[in-house]
Every structure is written in C-alpha cells, then in structure tokens.
Coordinates of C-alpha atoms and ligand atoms in Angstrom, one line a residue:
Chain A
M1 CA 36.1 -210.7 -48.2
V2 CA 33.1 -209.0 -49.5
A3 CA 32.1 -212.1 -51.6
V4 CA 32.3 -214.1 -48.3
M5 CA 30.0 -211.8 -46.7
T6 CA 27.2 -211.7 -49.2
E7 CA 27.0 -215.5 -49.0
L8 CA 26.4 -215.4 -45.4
P9 CA 22.8 -216.6 -44.6
G10 CA 20.6 -213.6 -43.3
T11 CA 22.2 -211.0 -45.5
P12 CA 19.7 -208.2 -45.6
D13 CA 18.3 -207.4 -49.1
L14 CA 19.5 -203.8 -49.8
R15 CA 18.0 -203.6 -53.2
H16 CA 15.2 -201.1 -54.4
S17 CA 11.7 -202.5 -53.9
L18 CA 8.4 -200.9 -54.6
G19 CA 6.7 -203.7 -52.7
D20 CA 7.6 -202.0 -49.4
R21 CA 5.1 -199.3 -48.2
R22 CA 8.0 -196.8 -47.0
A23 CA 9.5 -197.1 -50.5
L24 CA 6.2 -196.7 -52.4
R25 CA 5.1 -193.5 -50.3
N26 CA 8.5 -192.1 -51.0
T27 CA 8.1 -192.5 -54.6
V28 CA 4.4 -191.3 -54.7
L29 CA 5.7 -188.1 -52.9
T30 CA 8.4 -187.3 -55.0
V31 CA 6.3 -187.8 -58.3
L32 CA 3.6 -185.4 -56.7
L33 CA 6.4 -182.8 -55.8
W34 CA 7.7 -182.8 -59.6
V35 CA 3.8 -182.3 -60.5
V36 CA 3.5 -179.4 -58.6
A37 CA 6.7 -177.8 -59.2
V38 CA 6.2 -178.1 -63.2
G39 CA 2.4 -176.9 -62.4
A40 CA 3.9 -173.7 -60.8
A41 CA 6.5 -173.0 -63.4
V42 CA 3.8 -173.2 -66.3
P43 CA 2.1 -169.9 -65.5
L44 CA 5.7 -168.3 -65.1
V45 CA 7.2 -169.8 -68.3
S46 CA 4.1 -168.9 -70.4
V47 CA 4.3 -165.1 -69.1
L48 CA 8.0 -165.0 -70.2
Y49 CA 7.0 -166.7 -73.6
M50 CA 4.3 -164.1 -74.3
L51 CA 6.6 -161.1 -73.3
I52 CA 9.3 -162.6 -75.6
T53 CA 7.2 -163.4 -78.5
R54 CA 4.8 -160.4 -78.5
G55 CA 7.4 -157.9 -76.9
G56 CA 10.3 -159.1 -79.0
A57 CA 8.7 -158.4 -82.2
R58 CA 9.2 -154.7 -81.7
L59 CA 12.6 -154.9 -79.9
G60 CA 15.3 -152.5 -81.6
T61 CA 16.9 -149.3 -81.1
A62 CA 14.0 -147.1 -82.1
L63 CA 12.6 -148.2 -79.0
F64 CA 15.2 -146.5 -76.9
T65 CA 15.7 -143.4 -79.2
Q66 CA 12.2 -142.2 -79.9
L67 CA 9.3 -140.7 -77.9
P68 CA 5.9 -142.5 -77.6
P69 CA 3.4 -141.8 -80.5
A70 CA 0.2 -140.3 -80.3
G71 CA -3.0 -141.5 -81.2
L72 CA -3.2 -143.1 -84.4
E73 CA 0.6 -142.3 -85.3
M74 CA 2.6 -145.3 -86.3
G75 CA 6.1 -146.2 -84.9
G76 CA 7.7 -144.5 -82.1
G77 CA 9.3 -145.9 -79.0
F78 CA 9.6 -145.1 -75.1
G79 CA 13.2 -143.8 -74.9
N80 CA 12.1 -141.1 -72.3
A81 CA 10.2 -143.8 -70.4
V82 CA 13.4 -145.9 -70.0
V83 CA 15.3 -142.8 -68.9
G84 CA 12.7 -141.9 -66.5
T85 CA 12.4 -145.1 -64.8
L86 CA 16.1 -145.3 -64.5
V87 CA 16.3 -141.7 -63.1
I88 CA 13.2 -142.3 -60.7
V89 CA 14.8 -145.4 -59.5
A90 CA 18.1 -144.0 -59.0
L91 CA 16.9 -141.2 -57.0
A92 CA 14.7 -143.7 -54.9
T93 CA 17.9 -145.8 -54.5
L94 CA 19.9 -142.7 -53.1
I95 CA 17.4 -141.8 -50.8
S96 CA 16.5 -145.1 -49.4
V97 CA 19.8 -146.9 -49.1
P98 CA 21.5 -144.6 -46.5
F99 CA 18.5 -144.6 -44.4
G100 CA 18.0 -148.2 -44.9
I101 CA 21.3 -149.2 -44.0
L102 CA 21.7 -146.8 -41.1
G103 CA 18.6 -148.1 -39.9
G104 CA 19.6 -151.7 -40.2
V105 CA 22.7 -150.8 -38.3
F106 CA 20.7 -149.6 -35.5
L107 CA 18.6 -152.6 -35.3
G108 CA 21.4 -155.2 -36.1
F109 CA 24.1 -153.7 -34.0
V110 CA 23.7 -150.5 -31.9
A111 CA 20.5 -151.2 -29.9
P112 CA 19.0 -154.7 -31.1
E113 CA 17.0 -155.1 -28.0
S114 CA 15.8 -151.5 -27.4
K115 CA 12.1 -150.6 -27.5
L116 CA 12.9 -148.2 -30.4
A117 CA 14.2 -151.1 -32.3
D118 CA 11.3 -153.4 -31.6
A119 CA 8.9 -150.7 -32.7
T120 CA 10.8 -149.7 -35.9
R121 CA 11.1 -153.5 -36.7
F122 CA 7.4 -153.9 -36.2
I123 CA 6.6 -150.8 -38.4
A124 CA 9.0 -152.1 -40.9
K125 CA 7.5 -155.4 -41.1
V126 CA 4.0 -153.9 -41.5
L127 CA 5.3 -151.6 -44.4
T128 CA 6.7 -154.4 -46.3
G129 CA 3.2 -155.6 -47.0
F130 CA 1.6 -152.1 -47.3
P131 CA -0.1 -151.5 -50.7
S132 CA 2.2 -149.6 -52.8
I133 CA -0.6 -147.3 -54.1
L134 CA -0.6 -146.0 -50.4
A135 CA 3.2 -144.8 -50.8
G136 CA 2.1 -142.7 -53.8
V137 CA -0.9 -141.2 -52.0
F138 CA 1.4 -140.1 -49.0
V139 CA 3.8 -138.6 -51.3
Y140 CA 1.0 -136.8 -53.1
A141 CA -0.3 -135.5 -50.0
S142 CA 3.1 -134.4 -48.6
L143 CA 5.3 -133.5 -51.6
V144 CA 3.3 -133.2 -54.7
L145 CA 0.8 -130.8 -53.2
W146 CA 3.4 -128.9 -51.6
M147 CA 5.7 -128.5 -54.7
G148 CA 2.6 -127.9 -56.8
T149 CA 3.7 -130.2 -59.4
Y150 CA 4.1 -134.0 -60.3
S151 CA 7.8 -134.9 -60.7
A152 CA 10.6 -137.4 -60.8
L153 CA 11.7 -136.4 -57.4
A154 CA 8.2 -137.2 -56.0
G155 CA 8.3 -140.6 -57.9
G156 CA 11.7 -141.2 -56.4
V157 CA 10.4 -140.5 -52.9
A158 CA 7.3 -142.7 -53.3
L159 CA 9.7 -145.6 -54.3
A160 CA 12.1 -144.8 -51.6
V161 CA 9.3 -145.2 -49.1
L162 CA 8.4 -148.7 -50.6
M163 CA 12.2 -149.8 -50.5
L164 CA 13.2 -148.6 -47.2
P165 CA 11.7 -151.2 -45.2
T166 CA 13.1 -154.2 -47.3
I167 CA 16.5 -152.6 -47.2
M168 CA 16.4 -152.0 -43.5
L169 CA 15.4 -155.4 -42.6
T170 CA 17.6 -157.2 -45.0
S171 CA 20.5 -155.0 -43.7
E172 CA 19.6 -155.8 -39.9
Q173 CA 19.6 -159.6 -41.0
S174 CA 23.1 -159.4 -42.6
I175 CA 24.3 -157.5 -39.8
R176 CA 23.3 -159.9 -37.2
M177 CA 24.6 -162.9 -39.3
V178 CA 28.1 -161.4 -38.8
P179 CA 29.4 -163.9 -36.1
Q180 CA 29.9 -162.7 -32.6
R181 CA 33.5 -164.0 -32.4
M182 CA 34.2 -161.6 -35.3
K183 CA 32.9 -158.7 -33.4
D184 CA 35.0 -160.1 -30.2
A185 CA 38.0 -160.0 -32.5
A186 CA 37.4 -156.4 -33.5
F187 CA 37.1 -155.4 -29.8
G188 CA 40.0 -157.4 -28.9
M189 CA 42.2 -155.7 -31.4
G190 CA 41.2 -152.2 -29.9
C191 CA 38.3 -151.1 -31.9
T192 CA 35.7 -148.7 -30.7
E193 CA 32.2 -149.5 -31.4
T194 CA 32.3 -147.2 -34.4
Q195 CA 35.4 -148.8 -35.8
A196 CA 34.2 -152.4 -35.1
M197 CA 31.0 -151.4 -37.2
L198 CA 32.9 -149.6 -40.0
R199 CA 35.8 -152.0 -40.3
V200 CA 34.6 -155.4 -39.6
V201 CA 30.7 -155.7 -39.3
L202 CA 29.7 -153.6 -42.3
P203 CA 32.3 -154.9 -44.8
T204 CA 31.4 -158.5 -43.6
A205 CA 27.7 -157.8 -44.1
T206 CA 28.0 -155.9 -47.5
P207 CA 27.1 -159.0 -49.7
G208 CA 23.8 -159.3 -47.9
I209 CA 23.1 -155.8 -47.8
L210 CA 23.7 -155.4 -51.4
T211 CA 21.5 -158.4 -52.2
G212 CA 18.7 -156.6 -50.3
V213 CA 19.3 -153.4 -52.1
M214 CA 19.1 -155.1 -55.5
L215 CA 15.8 -156.9 -54.4
A216 CA 14.2 -153.8 -53.2
V217 CA 15.5 -151.9 -56.6
A218 CA 13.9 -154.7 -58.7
G219 CA 10.7 -154.5 -56.7
A220 CA 10.3 -150.8 -57.0
A221 CA 11.4 -150.5 -60.7
G222 CA 8.3 -152.7 -61.9
N223 CA 5.7 -150.6 -59.7
S224 CA 3.4 -148.4 -61.3
A225 CA 0.9 -147.6 -58.6
P226 CA 3.1 -145.2 -56.7
L227 CA 4.0 -143.4 -59.6
L228 CA 0.5 -142.8 -60.6
F229 CA 0.2 -139.9 -58.2
T230 CA 3.8 -138.7 -58.0
A231 CA 5.8 -138.7 -61.4
L232 CA 2.6 -139.1 -63.6
F233 CA 3.9 -139.3 -67.1
S234 CA 5.3 -137.2 -69.9
N235 CA 5.6 -137.6 -73.5
Y236 CA 8.9 -135.7 -73.7
W237 CA 12.4 -136.2 -72.7
I238 CA 13.3 -135.4 -69.2
S239 CA 14.9 -132.2 -68.5
S240 CA 14.6 -131.6 -64.8
L241 CA 13.8 -133.6 -61.7
G242 CA 10.9 -131.1 -60.8
E243 CA 8.8 -132.0 -63.6
P244 CA 6.2 -134.8 -64.6
T245 CA 8.3 -137.7 -65.9
A246 CA 7.6 -140.8 -67.9
S247 CA 8.4 -144.2 -66.6
L248 CA 7.9 -147.5 -68.4
A249 CA 5.4 -148.9 -65.5
I250 CA 3.0 -146.0 -66.2
L251 CA 3.7 -146.3 -70.0
I252 CA 2.6 -150.0 -69.8
Y253 CA -0.6 -149.0 -67.7
N254 CA -1.7 -146.1 -70.2
F255 CA -0.8 -147.9 -73.6
S256 CA -2.1 -151.4 -72.8
G257 CA -5.6 -149.9 -72.4
M258 CA -5.6 -148.0 -75.6
P259 CA -7.7 -149.1 -78.7
F260 CA -4.5 -148.7 -81.1
P261 CA -2.4 -151.9 -81.8
N262 CA 0.6 -149.8 -82.3
Q263 CA 0.3 -148.6 -78.6
I264 CA -0.6 -152.2 -77.5
E265 CA 2.4 -153.5 -79.2
L266 CA 4.7 -150.8 -77.5
A267 CA 3.2 -151.8 -74.2
W268 CA 4.2 -155.3 -74.7
A269 CA 7.8 -154.3 -75.7
A270 CA 8.0 -152.0 -72.7
S271 CA 6.9 -154.8 -70.5
L272 CA 9.8 -157.1 -71.9
V273 CA 12.3 -154.1 -71.3
L274 CA 11.1 -153.8 -67.8
V275 CA 11.4 -157.5 -67.1
L276 CA 14.9 -157.3 -68.6
I277 CA 16.0 -154.4 -66.4
V278 CA 14.6 -156.0 -63.2
L279 CA 16.4 -159.3 -64.4
A280 CA 19.5 -157.5 -64.7
F281 CA 19.4 -156.3 -61.1
N282 CA 18.6 -159.7 -60.0
V283 CA 21.5 -161.3 -61.8
L284 CA 23.7 -158.6 -60.3
S285 CA 22.6 -159.2 -56.8
R286 CA 23.3 -162.9 -57.3
L287 CA 26.8 -162.0 -58.6
I288 CA 27.5 -159.8 -55.6
S289 CA 26.2 -162.3 -53.2
A290 CA 28.2 -165.2 -54.7
R291 CA 31.4 -163.3 -54.1
R292 CA 30.8 -164.2 -50.3
V293 CA 33.4 -166.7 -49.3
Chain B
M1 CA 30.6 -146.8 -25.1
S2 CA 28.3 -145.6 -27.6
V3 CA 28.5 -145.1 -31.5
L4 CA 29.2 -141.3 -30.7
D5 CA 32.6 -142.4 -29.4
I6 CA 34.0 -141.6 -32.9
A7 CA 37.7 -143.0 -33.4
R8 CA 40.1 -141.6 -31.0
P9 CA 43.0 -140.0 -32.4
A10 CA 46.0 -142.3 -33.0
T11 CA 47.9 -140.1 -30.4
D12 CA 46.3 -141.8 -27.8
Y13 CA 48.6 -144.7 -28.6
V14 CA 51.2 -144.0 -25.8
A15 CA 54.2 -146.0 -25.6
P16 CA 54.2 -148.2 -22.6
Q17 CA 56.6 -147.1 -19.9
K18 CA 59.7 -148.9 -18.9
T19 CA 59.5 -150.0 -15.4
V20 CA 61.7 -152.0 -13.5
A21 CA 59.1 -154.4 -12.1
A22 CA 59.4 -157.9 -13.7
A23 CA 55.6 -158.1 -13.8
A24 CA 54.0 -156.9 -17.0
I25 CA 50.5 -157.3 -15.1
D26 CA 50.0 -157.4 -11.6
A27 CA 46.2 -158.1 -10.8
R28 CA 44.7 -157.8 -7.4
I29 CA 41.1 -158.8 -7.8
S30 CA 39.1 -159.0 -4.8
E31 CA 35.7 -159.7 -6.5
I32 CA 34.3 -160.1 -10.0
H33 CA 30.4 -160.2 -10.3
Y34 CA 28.2 -160.9 -13.4
G35 CA 25.2 -158.9 -12.2
K36 CA 24.3 -160.5 -8.7
F37 CA 26.7 -163.7 -9.3
L38 CA 29.9 -163.7 -7.8
A39 CA 32.1 -165.4 -10.3
V40 CA 35.6 -165.0 -8.9
R41 CA 37.1 -163.9 -5.5
D42 CA 40.5 -163.1 -4.1
T43 CA 42.5 -163.8 -7.0
N44 CA 46.1 -162.0 -6.9
I45 CA 48.2 -162.8 -9.9
A46 CA 51.2 -161.4 -11.5
I47 CA 52.3 -161.9 -15.3
E48 CA 55.7 -161.9 -15.6
K49 CA 57.5 -160.1 -18.5
N50 CA 58.7 -162.5 -21.3
K51 CA 57.3 -165.5 -19.6
I52 CA 54.4 -167.7 -20.2
T53 CA 51.9 -167.9 -17.4
G54 CA 49.4 -170.8 -17.6
F55 CA 46.0 -170.7 -16.0
I56 CA 44.7 -174.0 -15.3
G57 CA 41.7 -175.6 -13.3
P58 CA 38.2 -177.1 -13.6
S59 CA 35.8 -175.5 -16.1
G60 CA 33.7 -172.8 -14.7
C61 CA 36.3 -171.6 -12.2
G62 CA 36.7 -168.4 -13.8
K63 CA 39.8 -168.7 -15.9
S64 CA 38.4 -167.0 -18.7
T65 CA 36.7 -164.4 -16.8
V66 CA 40.2 -163.4 -15.0
L67 CA 42.0 -163.5 -18.3
R68 CA 39.5 -161.3 -20.0
S69 CA 39.7 -158.9 -16.9
L70 CA 43.2 -158.3 -17.8
N71 CA 42.6 -156.4 -21.0
R72 CA 39.2 -155.1 -20.0
M73 CA 37.4 -157.4 -22.7
N74 CA 34.9 -158.0 -19.9
D75 CA 33.5 -154.5 -20.3
L76 CA 31.6 -155.5 -23.3
I77 CA 29.5 -157.5 -20.9
P78 CA 27.0 -155.0 -19.2
S79 CA 26.5 -157.0 -16.1
F80 CA 30.2 -157.5 -15.5
R81 CA 31.7 -155.7 -12.4
L82 CA 35.3 -155.8 -11.0
E83 CA 36.4 -154.9 -7.5
G84 CA 40.2 -154.7 -7.1
Q85 CA 42.9 -153.3 -9.2
V86 CA 44.8 -154.6 -12.4
Q87 CA 48.2 -152.8 -12.8
F88 CA 49.7 -152.9 -16.3
L89 CA 53.3 -151.5 -16.3
G90 CA 52.4 -149.4 -13.2
Q91 CA 49.0 -148.2 -14.2
D92 CA 45.8 -149.4 -12.9
I93 CA 43.8 -150.2 -16.1
Y94 CA 40.6 -150.0 -14.3
A95 CA 41.1 -146.2 -12.9
R96 CA 38.7 -143.9 -14.0
N97 CA 40.8 -142.0 -16.5
I98 CA 41.8 -145.1 -18.5
D99 CA 40.3 -145.9 -22.0
P100 CA 39.7 -149.5 -22.3
V101 CA 40.0 -149.2 -26.1
V102 CA 43.4 -148.2 -25.8
V103 CA 44.3 -150.8 -23.1
R104 CA 43.3 -153.5 -25.7
R105 CA 45.6 -152.4 -28.2
H106 CA 48.6 -152.8 -25.7
I107 CA 47.1 -156.2 -24.6
G108 CA 46.2 -158.4 -27.2
M109 CA 44.0 -161.4 -27.3
V110 CA 43.6 -164.8 -29.1
F111 CA 40.3 -166.4 -28.5
Q112 CA 39.3 -170.1 -28.3
Q113 CA 37.4 -170.2 -31.6
P114 CA 39.8 -169.0 -34.5
N115 CA 38.0 -165.7 -35.5
P116 CA 39.7 -164.2 -38.6
F117 CA 37.9 -161.5 -40.2
S118 CA 36.2 -162.0 -43.7
M119 CA 39.0 -160.2 -45.5
S120 CA 42.2 -161.1 -47.2
I121 CA 45.1 -162.9 -45.2
F122 CA 47.0 -159.7 -45.8
E123 CA 44.3 -157.2 -44.6
N124 CA 43.6 -159.5 -41.6
V125 CA 47.3 -159.0 -40.5
A126 CA 47.3 -155.4 -41.2
F127 CA 43.9 -154.7 -39.4
G128 CA 45.5 -153.5 -36.2
L129 CA 48.2 -151.6 -38.2
R130 CA 45.5 -149.7 -40.1
L131 CA 43.7 -149.1 -36.7
N132 CA 46.6 -147.6 -35.2
R133 CA 47.3 -145.7 -38.3
Y134 CA 50.8 -147.1 -38.7
K135 CA 52.9 -145.2 -41.1
G136 CA 55.4 -147.5 -42.1
D137 CA 56.0 -150.4 -44.5
Y138 CA 53.0 -152.6 -44.3
K139 CA 54.2 -155.4 -46.6
Q140 CA 57.2 -155.9 -44.4
R141 CA 55.4 -155.8 -41.0
V142 CA 52.8 -158.2 -42.4
E143 CA 55.4 -160.5 -43.7
Y144 CA 57.2 -160.3 -40.2
A145 CA 54.1 -161.3 -38.2
L146 CA 53.3 -164.0 -40.3
R147 CA 56.6 -165.4 -40.1
R148 CA 56.6 -165.2 -36.4
A149 CA 53.2 -166.9 -36.2
G150 CA 55.0 -169.5 -38.6
L151 CA 52.5 -169.2 -41.2
W152 CA 54.5 -167.3 -43.8
D153 CA 55.5 -170.2 -46.0
E154 CA 51.9 -171.6 -46.1
V155 CA 50.2 -168.3 -47.1
K156 CA 53.0 -166.2 -49.0
D157 CA 51.5 -166.9 -52.4
K158 CA 48.0 -166.3 -51.5
L159 CA 47.9 -163.2 -49.4
K160 CA 44.8 -161.7 -51.3
E161 CA 42.7 -165.0 -50.4
N162 CA 40.1 -164.7 -47.7
G163 CA 41.4 -165.6 -44.1
L164 CA 38.3 -167.7 -43.6
A165 CA 39.2 -170.2 -46.5
L166 CA 42.3 -171.4 -44.2
S167 CA 42.2 -174.5 -42.1
G168 CA 41.5 -174.2 -38.5
G169 CA 45.1 -174.4 -37.3
Q170 CA 46.1 -171.9 -40.0
Q171 CA 43.3 -169.7 -39.1
Q172 CA 44.4 -169.6 -35.4
R173 CA 48.0 -168.8 -36.4
L174 CA 46.5 -166.2 -38.5
C175 CA 44.9 -164.7 -35.3
I176 CA 48.2 -164.8 -33.7
A177 CA 50.0 -162.8 -36.5
R178 CA 47.1 -160.4 -36.5
A179 CA 47.4 -160.0 -32.6
I180 CA 51.4 -159.5 -32.8
A181 CA 51.4 -157.4 -35.9
T182 CA 51.0 -154.3 -33.6
E183 CA 53.5 -155.6 -31.0
P184 CA 51.4 -155.6 -28.1
T185 CA 53.3 -155.9 -24.6
V186 CA 51.0 -158.8 -23.4
L187 CA 49.3 -161.6 -25.3
L188 CA 46.3 -163.2 -23.8
M189 CA 45.2 -166.4 -25.0
D190 CA 42.0 -168.1 -24.1
E191 CA 42.3 -172.1 -24.8
P192 CA 43.8 -171.2 -28.3
C193 CA 44.2 -174.9 -29.1
S194 CA 40.9 -176.3 -28.1
A195 CA 39.5 -176.3 -31.4
L196 CA 42.6 -177.7 -33.0
D197 CA 44.1 -181.0 -33.8
P198 CA 47.1 -182.2 -31.9
I199 CA 49.7 -181.5 -34.8
A200 CA 48.1 -177.7 -35.0
T201 CA 48.4 -177.9 -31.2
R202 CA 52.1 -178.6 -31.1
I203 CA 52.6 -176.0 -33.9
I204 CA 51.0 -173.2 -31.7
E205 CA 52.9 -174.4 -28.6
E206 CA 56.2 -174.0 -30.4
L207 CA 55.2 -170.9 -31.5
M208 CA 54.6 -169.7 -27.9
L209 CA 57.7 -170.7 -26.7
D210 CA 59.3 -168.4 -29.6
L211 CA 57.1 -165.6 -29.0
K212 CA 58.1 -165.2 -25.3
K213 CA 61.3 -163.7 -26.2
D214 CA 59.7 -160.6 -27.1
Y215 CA 56.2 -160.8 -25.7
T216 CA 54.5 -161.6 -22.4
V217 CA 52.1 -164.6 -22.6
A218 CA 49.2 -165.7 -20.4
I219 CA 47.5 -168.6 -21.6
V220 CA 44.3 -170.4 -20.3
T221 CA 44.3 -174.1 -20.9
H222 CA 42.3 -177.1 -20.1
N223 CA 45.0 -179.4 -20.9
M224 CA 47.4 -179.9 -18.0
Q225 CA 50.1 -181.4 -20.2
Q226 CA 50.1 -178.4 -22.2
A227 CA 50.6 -176.1 -19.1
M228 CA 53.6 -178.3 -18.3
R229 CA 54.9 -178.1 -21.8
V230 CA 54.9 -174.3 -22.2
A231 CA 54.1 -172.4 -18.8
D232 CA 57.0 -171.0 -16.9
T233 CA 54.6 -170.1 -14.1
T234 CA 51.3 -171.9 -13.6
A235 CA 48.1 -170.5 -11.7
F236 CA 45.7 -173.1 -10.5
F237 CA 42.3 -172.0 -10.2
S238 CA 39.6 -173.8 -8.2
V239 CA 35.8 -173.5 -7.4
D240 CA 34.4 -172.8 -4.0
I241 CA 30.7 -174.2 -3.7
S242 CA 30.7 -173.9 0.1
R243 CA 28.4 -170.8 0.2
G244 CA 25.8 -172.3 -2.3
G245 CA 27.3 -170.2 -5.1
R246 CA 30.1 -171.2 -7.5
T247 CA 32.9 -168.9 -7.2
G248 CA 36.2 -169.3 -8.6
F249 CA 39.4 -168.2 -6.8
L250 CA 43.0 -168.4 -7.3
C251 CA 44.0 -171.5 -5.4
E252 CA 47.8 -171.5 -6.1
A253 CA 50.4 -170.1 -8.3
G254 CA 53.9 -170.7 -8.7
D255 CA 56.8 -172.2 -10.9
T256 CA 55.3 -174.7 -13.1
E257 CA 57.8 -177.2 -11.7
Q258 CA 56.6 -176.6 -8.3
I259 CA 52.9 -176.6 -9.0
F260 CA 53.1 -179.9 -10.7
H261 CA 55.7 -181.9 -8.5
D262 CA 55.4 -180.1 -5.1
P263 CA 52.0 -178.4 -4.9
K264 CA 51.5 -176.6 -1.5
Q265 CA 47.8 -176.8 -1.4
D266 CA 45.7 -180.1 -1.2
L267 CA 43.2 -179.0 -3.6
T268 CA 46.1 -178.6 -6.3
K269 CA 47.4 -181.8 -5.6
R270 CA 44.1 -183.6 -6.0
Y271 CA 43.5 -181.8 -9.3
I272 CA 46.9 -182.5 -10.9
S273 CA 46.7 -186.2 -9.8
G274 CA 43.4 -186.3 -12.0
E275 CA 41.1 -186.9 -8.9
F276 CA 38.6 -184.0 -10.6
S277 CA 38.5 -182.0 -13.5
Ligands
LIG1 N1 28.9 -163.4 -19.6 C1 28.6 -164.1 -18.6 N2 27.6 -163.6 -17.8 C2 27.1 -164.3 -16.7 N3 28.1 -165.2 -16.2 C3 29.1 -165.5 -16.7 C4 29.4 -165.0 -18.2 N4 30.6 -165.6 -18.4 C5 31.0 -166.4 -17.7 N5 30.0 -166.3 -16.5 C6 30.0 -167.5 -15.3 O1 31.2 -167.1 -14.6 C7 31.8 -168.4 -14.2 C8 33.3 -168.4 -14.6 O2 33.3 -168.7 -16.0 P1 34.6 -168.7 -17.0 O3 35.4 -167.6 -16.6 O4 34.0 -168.7 -18.4 O5 35.1 -170.2 -16.5 P2 36.2 -171.0 -17.0 O6 36.9 -170.3 -18.3 O7 37.2 -171.3 -16.1 O8 35.6 -172.2 -17.7 C9 31.0 -169.4 -14.7 O9 30.0 -169.7 -13.7 C10 30.0 -168.8 -15.8 O10 28.9 -169.5 -15.8
LIG2 MG1 36.9 -170.6 -20.5

C-alpha cells in the first residue's frame, strides 16, 4: 500500500533540503541561538571555574572551625562567618515568611481586587527592584540607632525587608494558580473561607510558596550591602543576637580588598562556600517544587 | 463571609429533622437576579426523597443557577440575589438565622468538571469527615464511600496517591465519594458526566441509581437520554426572551414518563422532539 503511494506521480518531496529559503532561515536561526546560548554560558562557567580552582584550594575543615586571621597571620578560617550567615538568614526567614505568606494570602485570596491589594502589590513590585543597600540604611536608621549597636538581629531584619516582597508576590502567584474549581469544591463541602484557605488553597499552593521562599533566601544569603550597616562584622564566634556578627558576604568584602595573600585566598574560599550554600537552597527548592503532581 | 469567620464549632452540625413530607427540598423561587439581570423567575419545584430529579432544558435557562440555589452555593457570587423560599426538611435555608456553610454540609454538590483536591485519594474522601470532626473509624468510612462510588477496586492499592493522578471518570467518582462520605441528605449534581466519555458516563449513571436508595439526588443534564435513563422526576426549564431579557423559568415538571411521552406544555413537546436545544 505504502509502496504504491510513493510511486504515484506528483508525490510531494518530504526530504530535508537546504535549498528552500524557509529551511535555510530555520537552520541559520538555530545556529545563532546556539552561539548566543553558549556565549551566555561562558562567563557563568568561568566564574564557577575560578571559584572552584581558587577557592577549592583552601577547602577543608579548618575553614569551618577557625576564626579569621589578623593581618599577616597565616592559616585561619571563617567558621564564625558561616554560623553568622546561617543565623542572620534564619532570622530573616523567620521574620519574612509569616508576613510574606499572609500578605500573599491577602493579595491572592482574601481581597485580590481591593485598593489596598493594588497598592500593596505595586509597592512590593517596586521593592523587588529596590537597591539592597537602602534596606541596610533603613534598618540602620530605625533599629541600629535605637538599639545602640550593630547586631545579628538588625542584619536579619534588613535581609527580611529584602525577602518580603519576593515571598509575598510568589505566594500570591501560587495562591492564584489554585484552580477556582478546587475552591468551589472546598465551599461545596461546607468550608468557611478560613477553612478553604487553610485546608485546600494553602496546601495546594505550598510547593510554589516554598520555591519563592528558597529563592528569596538564596538571594538574601549572598547580599553584603544590607549587612554593612546592620550586622557589621566580628572576629569572634556569635554569642548573642544583640551584638555585631560576622557573615560570609562581609568577610568576602573585607578580605578581598586586603593586601595579604592569605586573606585573599580565604575570600575566595568564602565565596565558594557561599555559592555552595546558595546552590543548596536552590536545589532544595527544585526538589520541593518537583514533588508537585 | 470574611476571614474572621473562624471555623464554626462542630456542634453546629445538627442532625436533619425527620419530617413526614416526601420532599427533601421544596423550592418556591419567584426571582433570581445576578445584579440587575433577572436570570430565573417563577420556579417552584420539589426534590422528592430517595428519588432522582433531573433538570433539563436549553443552555442558559438557569438550570445551574436553580441547582446552586438549593445549597446556597450561589452566595459565593456577590451579585446573586434570590427572592422566595427554599425549604430543606421544613426549614427555609434563606432565612436570616441560617448559616450557608452548614447548609452545604447537608446538601452536597458534584460539579461539572471533576475537581478533586490536590491531596491523596484517601484524604480527598476523608476531607468532609475531618471538616466535621468525625470521631469514628476513618478507614472504614473512606472505604465505604469509595465502594459506594464504585471506585474502591480501582484505587484500594493506591490510596496514598494524589487524586489528580486519576482519569477523568475516576476523578468524578472520587468527587462523588468525597461528597457522600459525610452522608449528606441531598446530593446536587451539575452535569456530572459532561466531561466524561460514554463508558464513564454509564458507570456514573448506574452509581446514581444505586445511590438513590440512601440519598436524594438532583441532577442537571444536557442530555435528554440521560434524564430518561436515570430520573424519576423531570423538570423542564425554558427561556423567556419576550421582554428583551433572557429569563429562565420552570416550564413543566412531572414524572419522567409523563414529561417525555405526554408533555402538557407545548414548549416541552417541542424541546423533547428536538425542535430546539
Ligand atoms: N455568576 C454569574 N453572574 C452573572 N450571570 C450569570 C452567572 N452565572 C450564570 N449567569 C447567567 O444566568 C443565566 C443562567 O445561567 P445558568 O444557570 O448557568 O444556565 P444553564 O445551567 O441552564 O446553562 C445565563 O444567562 C447566565 O449568563
Ligand atoms: Mg449549567
């Protein structure tokens, strides 16, 4: 049957051909896209490569157990800065996640069309593009001056200010993505608005919300500008939330400008550790959102 | 309703009173508006106990609107306004002191599009039980509801899987199981088979015939053969375009036999003979 058909006169030629202008244009565009994509990947890959070769040289347990060296001292590590970063980011997450999710619930479920929601959404969008140093200045003026000291707490609040809009807007998006018919089903079963929210809408939106949280965390962890005026730095292990606290971002900022090779090496190693922490959060968010059905 | 309406205590869950009347729902609707738009007028209909009442009629004639008025689902639409009474076992569900949330727990609903929750099959069926703080054996109730919905054999080995992973027909039966797990008095179904293939449709029709032993069912259907197959009573709705609007009304209701073989109204006769749809 097939053989007979191909022998019929006027059978169209279905084979590839570069002579055709349409096919040619298609090929040229494909090649161009590949070139651009590879070009975009070059700087990314080379940064990673430098981080791994220069930062990887010092990687070892000493980095995590020792304190930063002074001046011409050799060796040392940045254990206090790793702990400080984790503490500050954890504080920032604790502050921003409840406010962010509740804000998202308001924007996406309670009163999506209200004037207050429009205004909040607008401000949150503006704030996502807000220079991060301003978050530091804001917290310096409000919290640091009032407490009379730089502190991990102030650093956490500054990062929370940066994380809040991202978490709020991604929560709103994920809540809106919950299909209307699922909400109808919840009300049809006899849910109050609160029950529909807590039992159906939020659980359904959770993977998306968590992805937003992880992205916000990853963005905040590497940010040094807001910590300059808030957590400052410390050469010692953290002993309370109310004192200046070391962080990887500030350590990198300080050490990379020093004229001592040991500190410069440590700055590279700290960059690698920071990238690994951020990467871990990204992978975690991927894993969580992949659980969605 | 507002977010501040925190979960009402389960004690609101009053057992329906036994009445002698054979009607589970007795609706006397004079007008339903969406904002200024008069969607339905003059619709008096009784949903008899342990029977299946079918709503048929051309699209846009207000079948869904009337059905959703029977358990106050329409309250979720801000512009909705109803004039009249809907008696459920002797109580007017539109009276001031009635909580629509509680009404919906007694009058369950199955929607046109299958809409399971994004949770496990088990949790989908257990949802209403948890909502009502049921204290008994969840496993047993879930199994019973799934058996009644004719889904147990297909899902008994994967109760932990997400309900959304099922096929369309299975999802719809899951929604039926979810609705009957709390033993509502009445089950409202709005074109429950319109998104399903003919085999899944037949399964659900058999299911409805089985359910009417214990429940009262009202079903909207676009398919007259379906009404003939399952409904004991058929209500024919029509649209009145005489005054410039498009207002639906109940044209004729009666025994399914009578509606299809001896319609009293000319409009009914013309509709069932396929003159318009
Ligand atoms: N939420 C709503 N807001 C405004 N008008 C509506 C709404 N729902 C339905 N209507 C209108 O009410 C009329 C009846 O609709 P519906 O009850 O869905 O009809 P049917 O189910 O018989 O097809 C239609 O004219 C429709 O446009
Ligand atoms: Mg309809």
